[in-house]
C-alpha positions as a printed Julia matrix, in Angstrom:
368×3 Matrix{Float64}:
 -35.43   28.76  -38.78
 -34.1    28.74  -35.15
 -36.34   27.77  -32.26
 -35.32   28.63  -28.72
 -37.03   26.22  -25.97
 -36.75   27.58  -22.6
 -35.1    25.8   -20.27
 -36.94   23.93  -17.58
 -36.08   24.78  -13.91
 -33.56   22.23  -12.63
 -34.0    20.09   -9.88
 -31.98   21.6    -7.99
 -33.49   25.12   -8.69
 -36.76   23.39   -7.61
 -35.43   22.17   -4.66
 -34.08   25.2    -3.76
 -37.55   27.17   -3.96
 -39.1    24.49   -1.89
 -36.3    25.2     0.88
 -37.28   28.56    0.62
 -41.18   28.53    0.93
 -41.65   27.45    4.07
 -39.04   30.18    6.23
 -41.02   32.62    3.34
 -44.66   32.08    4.67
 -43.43   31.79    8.18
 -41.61   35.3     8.34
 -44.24   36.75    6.28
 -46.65   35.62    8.53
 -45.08   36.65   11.6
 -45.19   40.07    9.96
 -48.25   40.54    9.0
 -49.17   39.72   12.44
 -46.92   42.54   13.61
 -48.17   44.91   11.36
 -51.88   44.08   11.42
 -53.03   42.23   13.71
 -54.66   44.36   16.6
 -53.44   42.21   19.39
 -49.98   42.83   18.22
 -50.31   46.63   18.5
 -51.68   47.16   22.27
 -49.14   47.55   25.27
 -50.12   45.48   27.74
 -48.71   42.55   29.63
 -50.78   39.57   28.04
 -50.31   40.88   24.37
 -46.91   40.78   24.97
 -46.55   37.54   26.13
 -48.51   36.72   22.88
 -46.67   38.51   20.56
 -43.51   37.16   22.24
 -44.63   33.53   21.61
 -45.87   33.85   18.12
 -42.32   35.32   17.14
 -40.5    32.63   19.16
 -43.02   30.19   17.88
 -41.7    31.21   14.32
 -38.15   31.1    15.29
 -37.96   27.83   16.32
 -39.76   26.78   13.08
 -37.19   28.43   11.12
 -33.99   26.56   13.12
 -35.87   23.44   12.7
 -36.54   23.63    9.2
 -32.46   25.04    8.91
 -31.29   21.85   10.66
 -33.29   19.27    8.54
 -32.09   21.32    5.58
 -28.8    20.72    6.73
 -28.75   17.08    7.75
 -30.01   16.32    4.39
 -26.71   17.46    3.0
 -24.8    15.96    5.09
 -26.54   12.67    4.2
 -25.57   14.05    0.24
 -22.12   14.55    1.05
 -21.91   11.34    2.5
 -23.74    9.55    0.17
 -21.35   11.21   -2.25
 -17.82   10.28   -0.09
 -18.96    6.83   -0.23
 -19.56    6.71   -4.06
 -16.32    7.89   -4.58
 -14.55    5.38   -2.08
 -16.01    2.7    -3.65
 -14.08    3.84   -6.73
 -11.21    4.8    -4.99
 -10.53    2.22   -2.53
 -12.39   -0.37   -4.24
 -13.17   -3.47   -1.12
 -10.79   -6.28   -2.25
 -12.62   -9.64   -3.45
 -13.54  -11.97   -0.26
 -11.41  -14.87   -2.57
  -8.83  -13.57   -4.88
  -6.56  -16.29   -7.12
  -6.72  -18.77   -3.87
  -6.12  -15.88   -1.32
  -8.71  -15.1     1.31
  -8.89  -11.39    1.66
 -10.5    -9.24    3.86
  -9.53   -5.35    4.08
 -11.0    -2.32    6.36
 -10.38    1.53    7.37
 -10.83    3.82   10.24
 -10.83    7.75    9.59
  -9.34    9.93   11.68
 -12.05   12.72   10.74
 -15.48   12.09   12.03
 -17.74   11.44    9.53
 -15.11   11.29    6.97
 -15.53    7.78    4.57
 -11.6     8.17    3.23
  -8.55    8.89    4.63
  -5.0     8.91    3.49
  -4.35    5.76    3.34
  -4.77    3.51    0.45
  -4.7    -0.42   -0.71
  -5.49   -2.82   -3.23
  -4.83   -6.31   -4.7
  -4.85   -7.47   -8.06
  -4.29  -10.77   -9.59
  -2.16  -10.63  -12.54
   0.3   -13.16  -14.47
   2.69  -12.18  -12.19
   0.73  -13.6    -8.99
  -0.95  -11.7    -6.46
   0.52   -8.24   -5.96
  -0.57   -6.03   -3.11
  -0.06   -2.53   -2.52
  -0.59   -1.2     1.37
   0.08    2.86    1.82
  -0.02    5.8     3.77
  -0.08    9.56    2.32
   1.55   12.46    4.4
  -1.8    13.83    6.53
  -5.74   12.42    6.44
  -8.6    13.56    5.53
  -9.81   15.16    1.66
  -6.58   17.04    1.02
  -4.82   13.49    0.69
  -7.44   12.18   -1.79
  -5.65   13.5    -4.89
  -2.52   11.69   -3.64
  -4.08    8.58   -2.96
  -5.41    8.65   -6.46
  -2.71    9.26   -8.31
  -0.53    6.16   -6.23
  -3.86    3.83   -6.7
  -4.07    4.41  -10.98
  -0.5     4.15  -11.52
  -0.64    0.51   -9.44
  -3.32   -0.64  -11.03
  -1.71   -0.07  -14.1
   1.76   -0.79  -13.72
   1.17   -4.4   -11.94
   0.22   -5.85  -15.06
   2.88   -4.1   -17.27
   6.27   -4.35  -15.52
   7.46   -8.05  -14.67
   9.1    -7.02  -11.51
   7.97   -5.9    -8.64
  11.04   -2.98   -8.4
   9.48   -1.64  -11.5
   6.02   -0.91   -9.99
   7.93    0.97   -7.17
   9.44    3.19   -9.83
   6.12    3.53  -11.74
   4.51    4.73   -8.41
   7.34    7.4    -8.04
   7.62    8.62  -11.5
   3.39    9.07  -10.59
   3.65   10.59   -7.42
   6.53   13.02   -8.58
   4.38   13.92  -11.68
   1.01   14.29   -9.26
   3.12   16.7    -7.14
   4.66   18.9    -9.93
   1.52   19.38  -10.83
  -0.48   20.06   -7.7
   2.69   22.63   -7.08
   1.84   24.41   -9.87
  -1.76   25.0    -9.48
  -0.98   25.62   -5.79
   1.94   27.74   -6.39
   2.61   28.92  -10.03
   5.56   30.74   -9.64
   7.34   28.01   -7.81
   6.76   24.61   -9.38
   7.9    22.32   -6.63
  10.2    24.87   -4.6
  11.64   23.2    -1.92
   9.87   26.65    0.17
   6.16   24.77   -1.03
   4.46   22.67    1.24
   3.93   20.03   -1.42
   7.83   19.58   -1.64
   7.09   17.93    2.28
   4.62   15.49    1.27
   5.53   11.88    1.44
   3.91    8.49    0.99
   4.88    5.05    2.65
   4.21    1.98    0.33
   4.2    -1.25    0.62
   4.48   -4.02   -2.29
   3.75   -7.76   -1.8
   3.94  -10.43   -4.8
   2.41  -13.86   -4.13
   2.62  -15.94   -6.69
   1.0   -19.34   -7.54
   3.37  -21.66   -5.86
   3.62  -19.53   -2.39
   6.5   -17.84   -3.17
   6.27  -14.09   -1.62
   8.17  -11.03   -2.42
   8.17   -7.36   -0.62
   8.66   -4.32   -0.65
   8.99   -1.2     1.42
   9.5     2.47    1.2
   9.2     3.75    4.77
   6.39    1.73    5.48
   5.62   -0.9     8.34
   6.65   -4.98    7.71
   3.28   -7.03    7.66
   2.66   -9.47   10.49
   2.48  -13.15    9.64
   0.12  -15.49   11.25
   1.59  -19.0    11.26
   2.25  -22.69   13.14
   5.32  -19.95   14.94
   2.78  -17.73   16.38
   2.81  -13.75   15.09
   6.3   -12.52   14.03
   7.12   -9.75   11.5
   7.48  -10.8     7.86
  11.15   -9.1     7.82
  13.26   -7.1    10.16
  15.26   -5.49    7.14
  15.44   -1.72    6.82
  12.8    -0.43    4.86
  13.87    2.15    1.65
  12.89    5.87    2.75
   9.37    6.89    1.67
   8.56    7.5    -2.11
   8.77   11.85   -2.56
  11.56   13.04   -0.56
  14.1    11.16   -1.86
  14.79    9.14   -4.99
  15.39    5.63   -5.01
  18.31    3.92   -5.5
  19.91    2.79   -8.89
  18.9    -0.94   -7.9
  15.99   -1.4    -6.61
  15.17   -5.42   -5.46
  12.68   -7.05   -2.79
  13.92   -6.54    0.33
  11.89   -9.89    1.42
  12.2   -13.21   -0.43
  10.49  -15.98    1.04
   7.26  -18.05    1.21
   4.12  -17.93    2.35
   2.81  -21.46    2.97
  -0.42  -22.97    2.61
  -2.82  -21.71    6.05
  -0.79  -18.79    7.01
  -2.02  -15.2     7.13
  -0.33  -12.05    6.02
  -1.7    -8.52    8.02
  -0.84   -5.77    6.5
  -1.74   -2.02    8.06
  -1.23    1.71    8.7
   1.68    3.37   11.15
  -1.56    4.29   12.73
  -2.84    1.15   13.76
   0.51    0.19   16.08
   0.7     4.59   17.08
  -2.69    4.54   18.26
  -3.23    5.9    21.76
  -5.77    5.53   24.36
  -6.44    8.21   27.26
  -3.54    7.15   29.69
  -1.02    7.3    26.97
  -0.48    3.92   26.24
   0.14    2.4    22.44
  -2.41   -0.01   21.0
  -1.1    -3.67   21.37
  -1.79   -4.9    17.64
   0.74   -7.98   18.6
  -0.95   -9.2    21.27
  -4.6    -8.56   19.57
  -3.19  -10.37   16.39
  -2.22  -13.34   18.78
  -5.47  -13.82   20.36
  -7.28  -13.89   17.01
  -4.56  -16.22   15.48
  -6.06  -18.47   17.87
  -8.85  -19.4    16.08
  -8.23  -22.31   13.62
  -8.04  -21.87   10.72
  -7.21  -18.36   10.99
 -10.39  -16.15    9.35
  -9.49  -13.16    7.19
 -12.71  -11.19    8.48
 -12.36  -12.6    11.99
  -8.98  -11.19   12.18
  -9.88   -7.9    10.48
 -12.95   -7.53   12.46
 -10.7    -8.15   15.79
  -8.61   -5.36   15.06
 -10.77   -3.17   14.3
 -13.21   -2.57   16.78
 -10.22   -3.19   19.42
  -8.84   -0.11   18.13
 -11.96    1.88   18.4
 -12.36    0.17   21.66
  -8.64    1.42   22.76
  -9.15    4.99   21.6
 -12.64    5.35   22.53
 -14.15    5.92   18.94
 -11.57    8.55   18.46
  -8.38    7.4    16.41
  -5.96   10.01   16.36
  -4.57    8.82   12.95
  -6.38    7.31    9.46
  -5.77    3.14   10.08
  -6.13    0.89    7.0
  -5.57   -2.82    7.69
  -5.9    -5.97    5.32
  -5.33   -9.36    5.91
  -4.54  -12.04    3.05
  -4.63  -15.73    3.94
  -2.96  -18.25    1.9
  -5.54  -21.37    0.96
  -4.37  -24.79    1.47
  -5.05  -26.51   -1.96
  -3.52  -23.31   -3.49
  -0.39  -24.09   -4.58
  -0.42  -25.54   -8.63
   0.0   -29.23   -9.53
   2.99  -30.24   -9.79
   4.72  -27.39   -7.77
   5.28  -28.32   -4.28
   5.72  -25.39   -1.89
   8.25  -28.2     0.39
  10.19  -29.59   -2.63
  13.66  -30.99   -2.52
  16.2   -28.31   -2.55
  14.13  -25.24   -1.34
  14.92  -24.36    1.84
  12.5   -21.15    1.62
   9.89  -24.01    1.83
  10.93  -25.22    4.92
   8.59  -23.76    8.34
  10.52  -20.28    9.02
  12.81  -20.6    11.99
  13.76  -17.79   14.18
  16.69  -15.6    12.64
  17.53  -12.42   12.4
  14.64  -11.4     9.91
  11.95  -13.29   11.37
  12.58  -13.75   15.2
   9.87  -12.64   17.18
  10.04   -8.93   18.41
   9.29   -7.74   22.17
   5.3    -7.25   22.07
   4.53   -3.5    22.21
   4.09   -1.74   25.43
């Protein structure tokens, strides 16, 4: 024997007849006053003035009930955009295998909680690897993008023993994530070079910082970190950067463009094209050198100081209104870090040594 069980209204359902009771009675009501009330039916001046005000009385219920109905999805959707960046863009640990981190975004759409750009680090045998990015536009239509780069890092950091190899497992992603996307978009043209998703692009940027300080990087198009050190605030590397991952494909060989170290108090600040492109009314560029040396004054040097420095300078300089999605984190290297026995100044490393001003690392004319 088969029993059918109706189905209870749904929330929602409920909700939704509850939204609709009150503008209900209120028009009905404003109707039946029309149609029988006797004031509503003579001519003359003071009836309607009354009539006038009952109807605008009921109006103005109706927008107000319409805008509370709407704020409270709003608060939904935004309830529901921050739910899914805290999956997306998980915040980084405040202490991660010895490394202070602290890590925060600015959207370029108002009341927008993600952007496109994108971050994480993740301790794995390897060390400390770090990925800092920027997908082609802002804003939900890059959220798919930044998803696809995010799983296939979190992944391939603890599978592939070089950091070259991640860059190729991000590709491989992002060329799969747009093949795709072009043929749900456009399925007579899987990625035509006539498709707008044959013009999207993401800068990346891969750091590995391993136990004993020593740092590797990384870049496809996107900007070389800052460091914070006993030299003041210089750029990690002046080497060119590969072309962004999309585009173009990488090259047969594919090795760290930086080798170095990252000693024991110094700070690494990694952000967005949009943080150093960020305008305020006259024009001018946002000075991220010169904010990053005032905050490097503090000693030691705070993660969340910095980040927090930056930050609200930049809303500060564009008036609330950033033109561009920013993302910036800032890593700081622990004194007491490095593992015993390993000495980041042992004989024979001159990586250890306090970086002097060369070609890489001399300091660059501060921003206009």
């Amino acid at each position: 024997m088969i029993r059918l069980k109706a189905r209870a209204p749904t929330r929602r359902g409920v909700r939704r007849a509850r939204a609709l009771a009150l503008p209900t009675v209120w028009g009905g009501a404003a109707i039946l006053y029309k149609l029988a009330c006797p004031l509503a039916q003579r001519t003359g001046l003071g009836a309607r003035i009354v009539t006038c005000a009952v109807f605008f009385a009921v109006g103005t219920g109706l927008m107000i009930h319409a805008r509370r109905a709407l704020l409270r999805e709003l608060r939904q959707a935004r309830r529901v955009a921050g739910a899914a960046q805290s999956v997306l863009l998980r915040p980084p640990p405040a202490r991660l295998d010895g490394l202070l981190l602290a890590a925060g975004q600015l959207s370029a759409e108002r009341g927008a909680a993600i952007g496109g750009d994108l971050y994480e680090a993740i301790a794995t045998e390897h060390g400390v690897r770090v990925v800092m990015g920027d997908v082609r536009g802002h804003g939900l239509g890059a959220l798919a993008t930044v998803a696809a780069v995010l799983g296939s890092f979190r992944e391939a950091v603890h599978d592939e023993p070089e950091l070259g190899s991640v860059l190729r497992r991000l590709d491989r992603a992002l060329d799969r994530h747009l093949r795709e996307r072009a043929r749900a978009e456009h399925p007579s043209a899987a990625r035509d070079l006539d498709t707008p998703v044959a013009e999207e692009f993401v800068t990346v940027l891969l750091l590995e910082i391993r136990r004993d300080g020593e740092l590797r990087a990384l870049s496809c198009g996107h900007p070389w970190p800052y460091r914070l050190g006993d030299h003041g605030v210089t750029p990690l590397t002046r080497a060119e950067p590969l072309p962004p991952l999309g585009p173009f494909p990488l090259p047969r060989e594919v090795d760290p463009a930086f080798r170095g170290r990252l000693l024991p108090g110094e700070s690494l600040v990694l952000y967005t094209d949009g943080a150093e492109d960020a305008r305020d009314a006259r024009g001018r560029f946002f000075p991220l050198r010169n904010i990053l040396t005032e905050a490097a004054r503090d000693n030691p040097v705070s993660p969340q100081t910095v980040l927090r420095t930056v930050l609200t300078s930049l809303l500060r300089h564009t008036a609330g209104t950033p033109a561009d999605d920013i993302a910036v984190l800032v890593l700081r290297n622990e004194p007491g870090r490095t593992k015993c026995g390993a000495s980041p100044r042992g004989a024979g490393n001159r990586a250890a040594d306090p970086p002097q001003p060369t070609a890489d690392n001399a300091p660059l004319a501060a921003p206009p």
